[in-house]
PDB file of C-alpha atoms in Angstrom:
ATOM      1  CA  UNK A 211      96.805  75.204  66.026  1.00 42.00           C
ATOM      2  CA  UNK A 212      96.090  75.497  69.746  1.00 42.00           C
ATOM      3  CA  UNK A 213      98.506  77.376  71.957  1.00 42.00           C
ATOM      4  CA  UNK A 214      99.908  75.229  74.735  1.00 42.00           C
ATOM      5  CA  UNK A 215      99.190  76.710  78.171  1.00 43.00           C
ATOM      6  CA  UNK A 216     101.662  76.342  81.022  1.00 42.00           C
ATOM      7  CA  UNK A 217     100.749  77.206  84.617  1.00 44.00           C
ATOM      8  CA  UNK A 218     102.133  80.089  86.578  1.00 42.00           C
ATOM      9  CA  UNK A 219     102.803  79.074  90.177  1.00 41.00           C
ATOM     10  CA  UNK A 220     103.787  81.879  92.494  1.00 40.00           C
ATOM     11  CA  UNK A 221     104.384  82.395  96.160  1.00 43.00           C
ATOM     12  CA  UNK A 222     103.704  85.261  98.538  1.00 38.00           C
ATOM     13  CA  UNK A 223     105.894  86.934 101.103  1.00 37.00           C
ATOM     14  CA  UNK A 224     104.409  89.759 103.251  1.00 34.00           C
ATOM     15  CA  UNK A 225     106.851  91.919 105.291  1.00 31.00           C
ATOM     16  CA  UNK A 226     109.216  89.276 106.684  1.00 31.00           C
ATOM     17  CA  UNK A 227     107.138  86.460 105.142  1.00 32.00           C
ATOM     18  CA  UNK A 228     109.206  83.455 104.155  1.00 31.00           C
ATOM     19  CA  UNK A 229     108.345  80.768 101.592  1.00 29.00           C
ATOM     20  CA  UNK A 230     110.221  77.629 100.648  1.00 30.00           C
ATOM     21  CA  UNK A 231     109.264  75.884  97.429  1.00 30.00           C
ATOM     22  CA  UNK A 232     110.114  72.312  96.578  1.00 33.00           C
ATOM     23  CA  UNK A 233     109.168  71.859  92.950  1.00 38.00           C
ATOM     24  CA  UNK A 234     107.138  73.650  90.287  1.00 41.00           C
ATOM     25  CA  UNK A 235     104.353  71.783  88.472  1.00 44.00           C
ATOM     26  CA  UNK A 236     105.354  70.055  85.289  1.00 44.00           C
ATOM     27  CA  UNK A 237     104.595  71.887  82.025  1.00 42.00           C
ATOM     28  CA  UNK A 238     102.411  68.912  81.167  1.00 39.00           C
ATOM     29  CA  UNK A 239     100.135  69.729  84.127  1.00 41.00           C
ATOM     30  CA  UNK A 240      98.257  72.972  83.298  1.00 37.00           C
ATOM     31  CA  UNK A 241      96.928  74.777  86.351  1.00 37.00           C
ATOM     32  CA  UNK A 242      96.142  78.096  87.981  1.00 45.00           C
ATOM     33  CA  UNK A 243      98.281  80.620  89.815  1.00 46.00           C
ATOM     34  CA  UNK A 244      97.913  79.359  93.386  1.00 43.00           C
ATOM     35  CA  UNK A 245      99.199  80.208  96.874  1.00 42.00           C
ATOM     36  CA  UNK A 246      99.429  77.887  99.839  1.00 35.00           C
ATOM     37  CA  UNK A 247      99.280  79.341 103.327  1.00 31.00           C
ATOM     38  CA  UNK A 248      99.471  78.227 106.938  1.00 26.00           C
ATOM     39  CA  UNK A 249      98.321  81.156 109.119  1.00 30.00           C
ATOM     40  CA  UNK A 250     100.492  81.732 112.182  1.00 30.00           C
ATOM     41  CA  UNK A 251      99.309  85.049 113.599  1.00 23.00           C
ATOM     42  CA  UNK A 252      96.230  87.186 114.054  1.00 26.00           C
ATOM     43  CA  UNK A 253      95.428  90.654 112.744  1.00 27.00           C
ATOM     44  CA  UNK A 254      96.905  93.385 114.937  1.00 32.00           C
ATOM     45  CA  UNK A 255      94.341  96.210 115.003  1.00 28.00           C
ATOM     46  CA  UNK A 256      95.902  99.648 115.483  1.00 32.00           C
ATOM     47  CA  UNK A 257      94.245 102.867 116.593  1.00 32.00           C
ATOM     48  CA  UNK A 258      93.946 104.237 113.046  1.00 47.00           C
ATOM     49  CA  UNK A 259      94.530 101.732 110.266  1.00 57.00           C
ATOM     50  CA  UNK A 260      94.488  97.962 110.608  1.00 65.00           C
ATOM     51  CA  UNK A 261      98.011  96.700 110.128  1.00 76.00           C
ATOM     52  CA  UNK A 262      98.243  94.430 107.118  1.00 76.00           C
ATOM     53  CA  UNK A 263      99.919  91.149 107.934  1.00 72.00           C
ATOM     54  CA  UNK A 264      99.569  87.569 106.786  1.00 70.00           C
ATOM     55  CA  UNK A 265      96.241  87.047 108.526  1.00 72.00           C
ATOM     56  CA  UNK A 266      94.792  90.117 106.835  1.00 74.00           C
ATOM     57  CA  UNK A 267      95.960  88.920 103.429  1.00 73.00           C
ATOM     58  CA  UNK A 268      94.480  85.483 104.106  1.00 70.00           C
ATOM     59  CA  UNK A 269      91.153  87.125 104.905  1.00 75.00           C
ATOM     60  CA  UNK A 270      91.060  89.674 102.096  1.00 81.00           C
ATOM     61  CA  UNK A 271      93.496  88.496  99.426  1.00 83.00           C
ATOM     62  CA  UNK A 272      95.372  90.912  97.193  1.00 87.00           C
ATOM     63  CA  UNK A 273      95.495  92.255  93.613  1.00 90.00           C
ATOM     64  CA  UNK A 274      98.070  91.448  90.933  1.00 91.00           C
ATOM     65  CA  UNK A 275      98.910  93.075  87.595  1.00 94.00           C
ATOM     66  CA  UNK A 276     101.183  91.770  84.836  1.00 93.00           C
ATOM     67  CA  UNK A 277     102.957  93.828  82.182  1.00 97.00           C
ATOM     68  CA  UNK A 278     105.468  93.380  79.368  1.00 96.00           C
ATOM     69  CA  UNK A 279     107.965  95.817  77.884  1.00 97.00           C
ATOM     70  CA  UNK A 280     110.155  98.312  79.678  1.00 96.00           C
ATOM     71  CA  UNK A 281     109.275 101.575  81.414  1.00 95.00           C
ATOM     72  CA  UNK A 282     108.235 104.117  80.305  1.00 95.00           C
ATOM     73  CA  UNK A 283     106.514 101.933  77.708  1.00 97.00           C
ATOM     74  CA  UNK A 284     105.158  98.973  79.659  1.00 97.00           C
ATOM     75  CA  UNK A 285     102.094  97.264  78.191  1.00 98.00           C
ATOM     76  CA  UNK A 286      99.331  95.717  80.295  1.00 97.00           C
ATOM     77  CA  UNK A 287      98.727  91.980  80.075  1.00 95.00           C
ATOM     78  CA  UNK A 288      96.177  91.929  82.890  1.00 93.00           C
ATOM     79  CA  UNK A 289      95.492  94.517  85.562  1.00 96.00           C
ATOM     80  CA  UNK A 290      94.194  94.410  89.140  1.00 96.00           C
ATOM     81  CA  UNK A 291      93.258  90.739  89.166  1.00 92.00           C
ATOM     82  CA  UNK A 292      92.037  89.554  92.569  1.00 90.00           C
ATOM     83  CA  UNK A 293      93.679  86.586  94.277  1.00 81.00           C
ATOM     84  CA  UNK A 294      91.703  85.030  97.116  1.00 79.00           C
ATOM     85  CA  UNK A 295      92.068  81.985  99.311  1.00 73.00           C
ATOM     86  CA  UNK A 296      90.189  78.861  98.303  1.00 70.00           C
ATOM     87  CA  UNK A 297      90.027  75.671 100.321  1.00 70.00           C
ATOM     88  CA  UNK A 298      93.797  75.337 100.230  1.00 63.00           C
ATOM     89  CA  UNK A 299      95.307  77.936  97.902  1.00 64.00           C
ATOM     90  CA  UNK A 300      95.138  81.575  96.902  1.00 69.00           C
ATOM     91  CA  UNK A 301      93.986  81.683  93.296  1.00 74.00           C
ATOM     92  CA  UNK A 302      92.653  84.008  90.626  1.00 80.00           C
ATOM     93  CA  UNK A 303      89.086  83.400  89.539  1.00 80.00           C
ATOM     94  CA  UNK A 304      89.274  81.664  86.185  1.00 79.00           C
ATOM     95  CA  UNK A 305      93.035  81.232  86.472  1.00 81.00           C
ATOM     96  CA  UNK A 306      95.987  82.969  84.875  1.00 84.00           C
ATOM     97  CA  UNK A 307      98.447  81.153  82.631  1.00 83.00           C
ATOM     98  CA  UNK A 308     101.966  81.380  81.283  1.00 84.00           C
ATOM     99  CA  UNK A 309     102.222  81.513  77.486  1.00 84.00           C
ATOM    100  CA  UNK A 310     104.127  78.644  75.855  1.00 83.00           C
ATOM    101  CA  UNK A 311     107.261  80.831  75.652  1.00 85.00           C
ATOM    102  CA  UNK A 312     108.663  83.224  78.243  1.00 87.00           C
ATOM    103  CA  UNK A 313     106.848  86.584  77.848  1.00 89.00           C
ATOM    104  CA  UNK A 314     109.196  88.427  80.256  1.00 92.00           C
ATOM    105  CA  UNK A 315     106.370  89.525  82.520  1.00 92.00           C
ATOM    106  CA  UNK A 316     106.685  92.076  85.315  1.00 93.00           C
ATOM    107  CA  UNK A 317     104.392  91.512  88.301  1.00 92.00           C
ATOM    108  CA  UNK A 318     102.867  94.176  90.574  1.00 94.00           C
ATOM    109  CA  UNK A 319     100.775  93.384  93.663  1.00 92.00           C
ATOM    110  CA  UNK A 320      98.972  95.295  96.422  1.00 93.00           C
ATOM    111  CA  UNK A 321      96.188  94.981  98.951  1.00 92.00           C
ATOM    112  CA  UNK A 322      94.414  97.924  97.251  1.00 95.00           C
ATOM    113  CA  UNK A 323      93.394  98.667  93.654  1.00 97.00           C
ATOM    114  CA  UNK A 324      96.168  98.748  91.054  1.00 98.00           C
ATOM    115  CA  UNK A 325      96.136 101.099  88.055  1.00 98.00           C
ATOM    116  CA  UNK A 326      98.238 100.518  84.947  1.00 98.00           C
ATOM    117  CA  UNK A 327     100.590 103.216  83.667  1.00 98.00           C
ATOM    118  CA  UNK A 328     103.340 102.858  81.081  1.00 98.00           C
ATOM    119  CA  UNK A 329     105.846 103.800  83.775  1.00 97.00           C
ATOM    120  CA  UNK A 330     104.737 101.137  86.240  1.00 97.00           C
ATOM    121  CA  UNK A 331     101.616 100.207  88.171  1.00 98.00           C
ATOM    122  CA  UNK A 332     100.333 102.722  90.716  1.00 98.00           C
ATOM    123  CA  UNK A 333      98.001 102.777  93.698  1.00 98.00           C
ATOM    124  CA  UNK A 334      96.028 105.692  95.124  1.00 98.00           C
ATOM    125  CA  UNK A 335      96.880 105.415  98.817  1.00 97.00           C
ATOM    126  CA  UNK A 336      95.356 107.103 101.849  1.00 96.00           C
ATOM    127  CA  UNK A 337      96.506 106.619 105.414  1.00 94.00           C
ATOM    128  CA  UNK A 338      93.221 105.207 106.640  1.00 92.00           C
ATOM    129  CA  UNK A 339      94.480 101.917 105.163  1.00 91.00           C
ATOM    130  CA  UNK A 340      97.847 100.276 105.768  1.00 92.00           C
ATOM    131  CA  UNK A 341      98.995  99.717 102.180  1.00 94.00           C
ATOM    132  CA  UNK A 342     101.442  96.984 101.220  1.00 91.00           C
ATOM    133  CA  UNK A 343     102.894  96.552  97.745  1.00 91.00           C
ATOM    134  CA  UNK A 344     105.207  94.182  95.887  1.00 89.00           C
ATOM    135  CA  UNK A 345     107.127  94.534  92.618  1.00 92.00           C
ATOM    136  CA  UNK A 346     108.696  91.585  90.805  1.00 90.00           C
ATOM    137  CA  UNK A 347     110.409  92.810  87.623  1.00 94.00           C
ATOM    138  CA  UNK A 348     112.023  89.515  86.558  1.00 90.00           C
ATOM    139  CA  UNK A 349     109.991  86.482  87.627  1.00 86.00           C
ATOM    140  CA  UNK A 350     111.231  82.984  86.954  1.00 82.00           C
ATOM    141  CA  UNK A 351     109.359  81.584  83.971  1.00 83.00           C
ATOM    142  CA  UNK A 352     107.244  78.533  84.813  1.00 78.00           C
ATOM    143  CA  UNK A 353     108.702  78.337  88.323  1.00 75.00           C
ATOM    144  CA  UNK A 354     107.486  79.365  91.794  1.00 71.00           C
ATOM    145  CA  UNK A 355     107.907  83.112  92.330  1.00 73.00           C
ATOM    146  CA  UNK A 356     107.910  85.191  95.506  1.00 76.00           C
ATOM    147  CA  UNK A 357     106.112  88.498  95.936  1.00 78.00           C
ATOM    148  CA  UNK A 358     107.814  90.518  98.692  1.00 80.00           C
ATOM    149  CA  UNK A 359     105.155  92.821 100.124  1.00 84.00           C
ATOM    150  CA  UNK A 360     106.352  95.931 101.957  1.00 88.00           C
ATOM    151  CA  UNK A 361     104.553  98.732 103.797  1.00 92.00           C
ATOM    152  CA  UNK A 362     104.660 101.970 101.797  1.00 95.00           C
ATOM    153  CA  UNK A 363     103.738 104.378 104.616  1.00 96.00           C
ATOM    154  CA  UNK A 364     105.942 105.539 107.480  1.00 95.00           C
ATOM    155  CA  UNK A 365     104.598 105.346 111.031  1.00 94.00           C
ATOM    156  CA  UNK A 366     105.160 107.701 113.961  1.00 95.00           C
ATOM    157  CA  UNK A 367     104.769 105.833 117.238  1.00 94.00           C
ATOM    158  CA  UNK A 368     106.214 106.985 120.584  1.00 94.00           C
ATOM    159  CA  UNK A 369     107.126 110.666 121.026  1.00 95.00           C
ATOM    160  CA  UNK A 370     109.093 111.225 124.241  1.00 94.00           C
ATOM    161  CA  UNK A 371     109.863 114.667 125.719  1.00 95.00           C
ATOM    162  CA  UNK A 372     112.193 115.159 128.672  1.00 93.00           C
ATOM    163  CA  UNK A 373     112.672 118.223 130.907  1.00 94.00           C
ATOM    164  CA  UNK A 374     116.348 119.010 131.544  1.00 92.00           C
ATOM    165  CA  UNK A 375     118.476 121.457 133.539  1.00 91.00           C
ATOM    166  CA  UNK A 376     116.035 121.321 136.495  1.00 91.00           C
ATOM    167  CA  UNK A 377     113.309 123.207 134.634  1.00 93.00           C
ATOM    168  CA  UNK A 378     109.620 122.465 135.073  1.00 95.00           C
ATOM    169  CA  UNK A 379     108.151 122.175 131.595  1.00 96.00           C
ATOM    170  CA  UNK A 380     104.435 122.749 130.991  1.00 97.00           C
ATOM    171  CA  UNK A 381     102.000 123.721 128.236  1.00 97.00           C
ATOM    172  CA  UNK A 382     103.795 121.626 125.635  1.00 97.00           C
ATOM    173  CA  UNK A 383     102.486 121.571 122.087  1.00 97.00           C
ATOM    174  CA  UNK A 384     104.270 119.500 119.432  1.00 96.00           C
ATOM    175  CA  UNK A 385     102.663 119.178 116.009  1.00 97.00           C
ATOM    176  CA  UNK A 386     103.411 117.809 112.577  1.00 97.00           C
ATOM    177  CA  UNK A 387     101.525 118.390 109.327  1.00 97.00           C
ATOM    178  CA  UNK A 388     101.319 114.976 107.671  1.00 97.00           C
ATOM    179  CA  UNK A 389     101.056 114.020 104.048  1.00 98.00           C
ATOM    180  CA  UNK A 390      98.187 111.592 104.354  1.00 97.00           C
ATOM    181  CA  UNK A 391      98.384 109.917 100.958  1.00 97.00           C
ATOM    182  CA  UNK A 392      98.971 110.305  97.264  1.00 98.00           C
ATOM    183  CA  UNK A 393      99.837 108.276  94.186  1.00 98.00           C
ATOM    184  CA  UNK A 394     102.492 105.629  94.680  1.00 98.00           C
ATOM    185  CA  UNK A 395     104.384 104.004  91.798  1.00 98.00           C
ATOM    186  CA  UNK A 396     105.312 100.428  92.695  1.00 98.00           C
ATOM    187  CA  UNK A 397     108.245 100.336  90.266  1.00 98.00           C
ATOM    188  CA  UNK A 398     109.984 103.613  91.160  1.00 98.00           C
ATOM    189  CA  UNK A 399     109.176 103.228  94.853  1.00 97.00           C
ATOM    190  CA  UNK A 400     110.440  99.653  95.163  1.00 95.00           C
ATOM    191  CA  UNK A 401     113.010  99.273  97.960  1.00 92.00           C
ATOM    192  CA  UNK A 402     112.883 103.029  98.666  1.00 95.00           C
ATOM    193  CA  UNK A 403     112.087 104.421 102.119  1.00 94.00           C
ATOM    194  CA  UNK A 404     112.523 108.200 101.653  1.00 96.00           C
ATOM    195  CA  UNK A 405     109.329 109.013  99.751  1.00 97.00           C
ATOM    196  CA  UNK A 406     110.667 108.098  96.303  1.00 98.00           C
ATOM    197  CA  UNK A 407     107.820 106.825  94.138  1.00 98.00           C
ATOM    198  CA  UNK A 408     105.194 109.114  95.678  1.00 98.00           C
ATOM    199  CA  UNK A 409     103.513 111.959  93.772  1.00 97.00           C
ATOM    200  CA  UNK A 410     100.557 114.357  94.191  1.00 97.00           C
ATOM    201  CA  UNK A 411     100.606 114.097  97.997  1.00 96.00           C
ATOM    202  CA  UNK A 412      97.575 115.092 100.050  1.00 97.00           C
ATOM    203  CA  UNK A 413      98.414 117.373 102.976  1.00 97.00           C
ATOM    204  CA  UNK A 414      96.384 116.891 106.124  1.00 96.00           C
ATOM    205  CA  UNK A 415      95.690 119.097 109.117  1.00 96.00           C
ATOM    206  CA  UNK A 416      98.386 119.509 111.804  1.00 97.00           C
ATOM    207  CA  UNK A 417      98.430 116.622 114.275  1.00 97.00           C
ATOM    208  CA  UNK A 418      99.473 116.833 117.927  1.00 97.00           C
ATOM    209  CA  UNK A 419     102.000 114.081 118.590  1.00 96.00           C
ATOM    210  CA  UNK A 420     103.158 114.803 122.162  1.00 96.00           C
ATOM    211  CA  UNK A 421     101.647 115.156 125.618  1.00 97.00           C
ATOM    212  CA  UNK A 422     101.255 118.599 127.214  1.00 97.00           C
ATOM    213  CA  UNK A 423     103.735 117.626 129.927  1.00 97.00           C
ATOM    214  CA  UNK A 424     107.022 115.669 129.717  1.00 97.00           C
ATOM    215  CA  UNK A 425     106.633 111.985 129.081  1.00 97.00           C
ATOM    216  CA  UNK A 426     105.743 109.653 126.238  1.00 97.00           C
ATOM    217  CA  UNK A 427     102.718 109.799 123.989  1.00 96.00           C
ATOM    218  CA  UNK A 428     101.973 106.632 122.027  1.00 96.00           C
ATOM    219  CA  UNK A 429     100.855 107.529 118.519  1.00 95.00           C
ATOM    220  CA  UNK A 430     100.080 105.423 115.502  1.00 93.00           C
ATOM    221  CA  UNK A 431     100.191 107.945 112.691  1.00 96.00           C
ATOM    222  CA  UNK A 432     100.622 106.685 109.123  1.00 96.00           C
ATOM    223  CA  UNK A 433     102.057 109.204 106.659  1.00 96.00           C
ATOM    224  CA  UNK A 434     103.983 109.444 103.406  1.00 98.00           C
ATOM    225  CA  UNK A 435     107.715 108.951 104.060  1.00 97.00           C
ATOM    226  CA  UNK A 436     110.095 111.877 103.692  1.00 96.00           C
ATOM    227  CA  UNK A 437     111.219 115.105 105.330  1.00 96.00           C
ATOM    228  CA  UNK A 438     108.862 116.867 107.754  1.00 96.00           C
ATOM    229  CA  UNK A 439     108.928 119.928 109.982  1.00 95.00           C
ATOM    230  CA  UNK A 440     107.998 119.523 113.643  1.00 95.00           C
ATOM    231  CA  UNK A 441     106.760 122.635 115.461  1.00 95.00           C
ATOM    232  CA  UNK A 442     107.059 122.925 119.258  1.00 94.00           C
ATOM    233  CA  UNK A 443     105.895 125.290 122.000  1.00 95.00           C
ATOM    234  CA  UNK A 444     106.354 125.029 125.776  1.00 95.00           C
ATOM    235  CA  UNK A 445     106.691 126.998 128.991  1.00 96.00           C
ATOM    236  CA  UNK A 446     109.786 126.609 131.176  1.00 95.00           C
ATOM    237  CA  UNK A 447     109.809 127.495 134.879  1.00 94.00           C
ATOM    238  CA  UNK A 448     112.625 127.503 137.443  1.00 91.00           C
ATOM    239  CA  UNK A 449     112.078 129.411 140.685  1.00 90.00           C
ATOM    240  CA  UNK A 450     110.902 132.917 139.728  1.00 89.00           C
ATOM    241  CA  UNK A 451     111.914 132.394 136.108  1.00 92.00           C
ATOM    242  CA  UNK A 452     109.167 131.632 133.580  1.00 93.00           C
ATOM    243  CA  UNK A 453     109.438 131.824 129.841  1.00 94.00           C
ATOM    244  CA  UNK A 454     107.274 130.579 127.002  1.00 95.00           C
ATOM    245  CA  UNK A 455     108.951 129.371 123.825  1.00 94.00           C
ATOM    246  CA  UNK A 456     106.916 129.258 120.630  1.00 93.00           C
ATOM    247  CA  UNK A 457     107.414 128.583 116.960  1.00 91.00           C
ATOM    248  CA  UNK A 458     110.431 126.350 117.498  1.00 90.00           C
ATOM    249  CA  UNK A 459     110.867 124.079 114.475  1.00 91.00           C
ATOM    250  CA  UNK A 460     113.023 121.131 113.538  1.00 91.00           C
ATOM    251  CA  UNK A 461     113.277 119.027 110.389  1.00 91.00           C
ATOM    252  CA  UNK A 462     113.083 115.244 110.665  1.00 93.00           C
ATOM    253  CA  UNK A 463     113.288 112.453 108.100  1.00 94.00           C
ATOM    254  CA  UNK A 464     110.631 109.775 108.504  1.00 95.00           C
ATOM    255  CA  UNK A 465     111.440 106.370 107.059  1.00 94.00           C
ATOM    256  CA  UNK A 466     108.919 104.348 105.088  1.00 94.00           C
ATOM    257  CA  UNK A 467     108.095 100.784 106.095  1.00 92.00           C
ATOM    258  CA  UNK A 468     109.329 101.500 109.631  1.00 91.00           C
ATOM    259  CA  UNK A 469     108.150 102.725 112.999  1.00 92.00           C
ATOM    260  CA  UNK A 470     109.684 106.115 113.783  1.00 94.00           C
ATOM    261  CA  UNK A 471     110.049 107.117 117.449  1.00 94.00           C
ATOM    262  CA  UNK A 472     110.869 110.734 118.280  1.00 94.00           C
ATOM    263  CA  UNK A 473     112.649 112.196 121.311  1.00 93.00           C
ATOM    264  CA  UNK A 474     113.590 115.718 122.430  1.00 92.00           C
ATOM    265  CA  UNK A 475     114.859 117.542 125.501  1.00 92.00           C
ATOM    266  CA  UNK A 476     113.188 120.767 126.625  1.00 93.00           C
ATOM    267  CA  UNK A 477     114.647 123.411 128.898  1.00 91.00           C
ATOM    268  CA  UNK A 478     114.412 127.108 129.669  1.00 89.00           C
ATOM    269  CA  UNK A 479     117.395 128.553 127.875  1.00 81.00           C
ATOM    270  CA  UNK A 480     117.335 129.870 124.348  1.00 57.00           C
ATOM    271  CA  UNK A 481     119.189 126.958 122.804  1.00 61.00           C
ATOM    272  CA  UNK A 482     117.659 125.329 119.765  1.00 64.00           C
ATOM    273  CA  UNK A 483     115.403 122.371 120.428  1.00 69.00           C
ATOM    274  CA  UNK A 484     116.501 119.275 118.582  1.00 66.00           C
ATOM    275  CA  UNK A 485     114.271 116.315 117.829  1.00 70.00           C
ATOM    276  CA  UNK A 486     115.892 112.984 117.066  1.00 77.00           C
ATOM    277  CA  UNK A 487     114.242 110.119 115.231  1.00 81.00           C
ATOM    278  CA  UNK A 488     114.933 106.477 115.977  1.00 79.00           C
ATOM    279  CA  UNK A 489     113.893 104.039 113.284  1.00 76.00           C
ATOM    280  CA  UNK A 490     112.840 100.479 114.003  1.00 74.00           C
ATOM    281  CA  UNK A 491     111.631  97.755 111.706  1.00 72.00           C
ATOM    282  CA  UNK A 492     107.882  97.385 111.352  1.00 69.00           C
ATOM    283  CA  UNK A 493     106.342  95.126 113.966  1.00 52.00           C
ATOM    284  CA  UNK A 494     108.009  91.745 113.274  1.00 43.00           C
ATOM    285  CA  UNK A 495     105.654  89.122 111.917  1.00 36.00           C
ATOM    286  CA  UNK A 496     107.579  86.012 110.822  1.00 37.00           C
ATOM    287  CA  UNK A 497     105.213  83.952 108.693  1.00 31.00           C
ATOM    288  CA  UNK A 498     105.611  80.537 107.123  1.00 31.00           C
ATOM    289  CA  UNK A 499     103.429  80.077 104.050  1.00 30.00           C
ATOM    290  CA  UNK A 500     104.182  76.375 103.773  1.00 32.00           C
ATOM    291  CA  UNK A 501     105.744  74.203 101.078  1.00 32.00           C
ATOM    292  CA  UNK A 502     104.580  73.191  97.656  1.00 28.00           C
ATOM    293  CA  UNK A 503     104.075  69.436  97.385  1.00 31.00           C
ATOM    294  CA  UNK A 504     106.185  67.254  95.198  1.00 29.00           C
TER     295      UNK A 504
END
């Protein structure tokens, strides 16, 4: 007896991507997993990694894995299957199909290679690529589903230093030692912004994130979210007074999926330097992926 195949129809949402779906295909109309898209923006190329947005996903597609069972004993159904844009839809080569009864799939998706583990799919991420991931633990059987892609790295952008108390501040050095990548679990890291889900981080060389004189330096540093130590040195001068401060440190929490701007005030007294972090949403990219036809 032949098993009846029913199509999976899913939808994609990247960052603040929005999708409205009218009606799923009838079970009597077998078909592929497909995605309809209407590009609205262009790729925004940054100084280090290329920011992944809708246009980038249209150009390169993404990978999807499906599992059954519950962590830490999930079983692979299919792993790291590429979805690419055809003439009208994103689709998997050869198609992927729902079984005739609800298998209680879990879906994982990313713009980089997915690896199956019994505790959830993982990616090996490095900060030379802006990595986005989506986790859908309870998809609607035989209905349109939405994959909500989110950036997994944190970004440091503007670092602003201000001289106060009428001091002239020179010879500034502000550095941070970034975690440049590691293994990220899409299940345990879902909806987390504090570094949860990351393991075996790679530690990079210290990076200078501020100018040598007061003002703003525009960075675009991608790094694993979490707590970091910032180290600062500077020379303060007022009249005949000159003093160099070195080895001043401060702990900051960098938020994943967000741009983190950092500010501090520098002077010539012995008070502790304090860095503050302002968190803003990732560059807004509202995207309409279109509607499924009736």
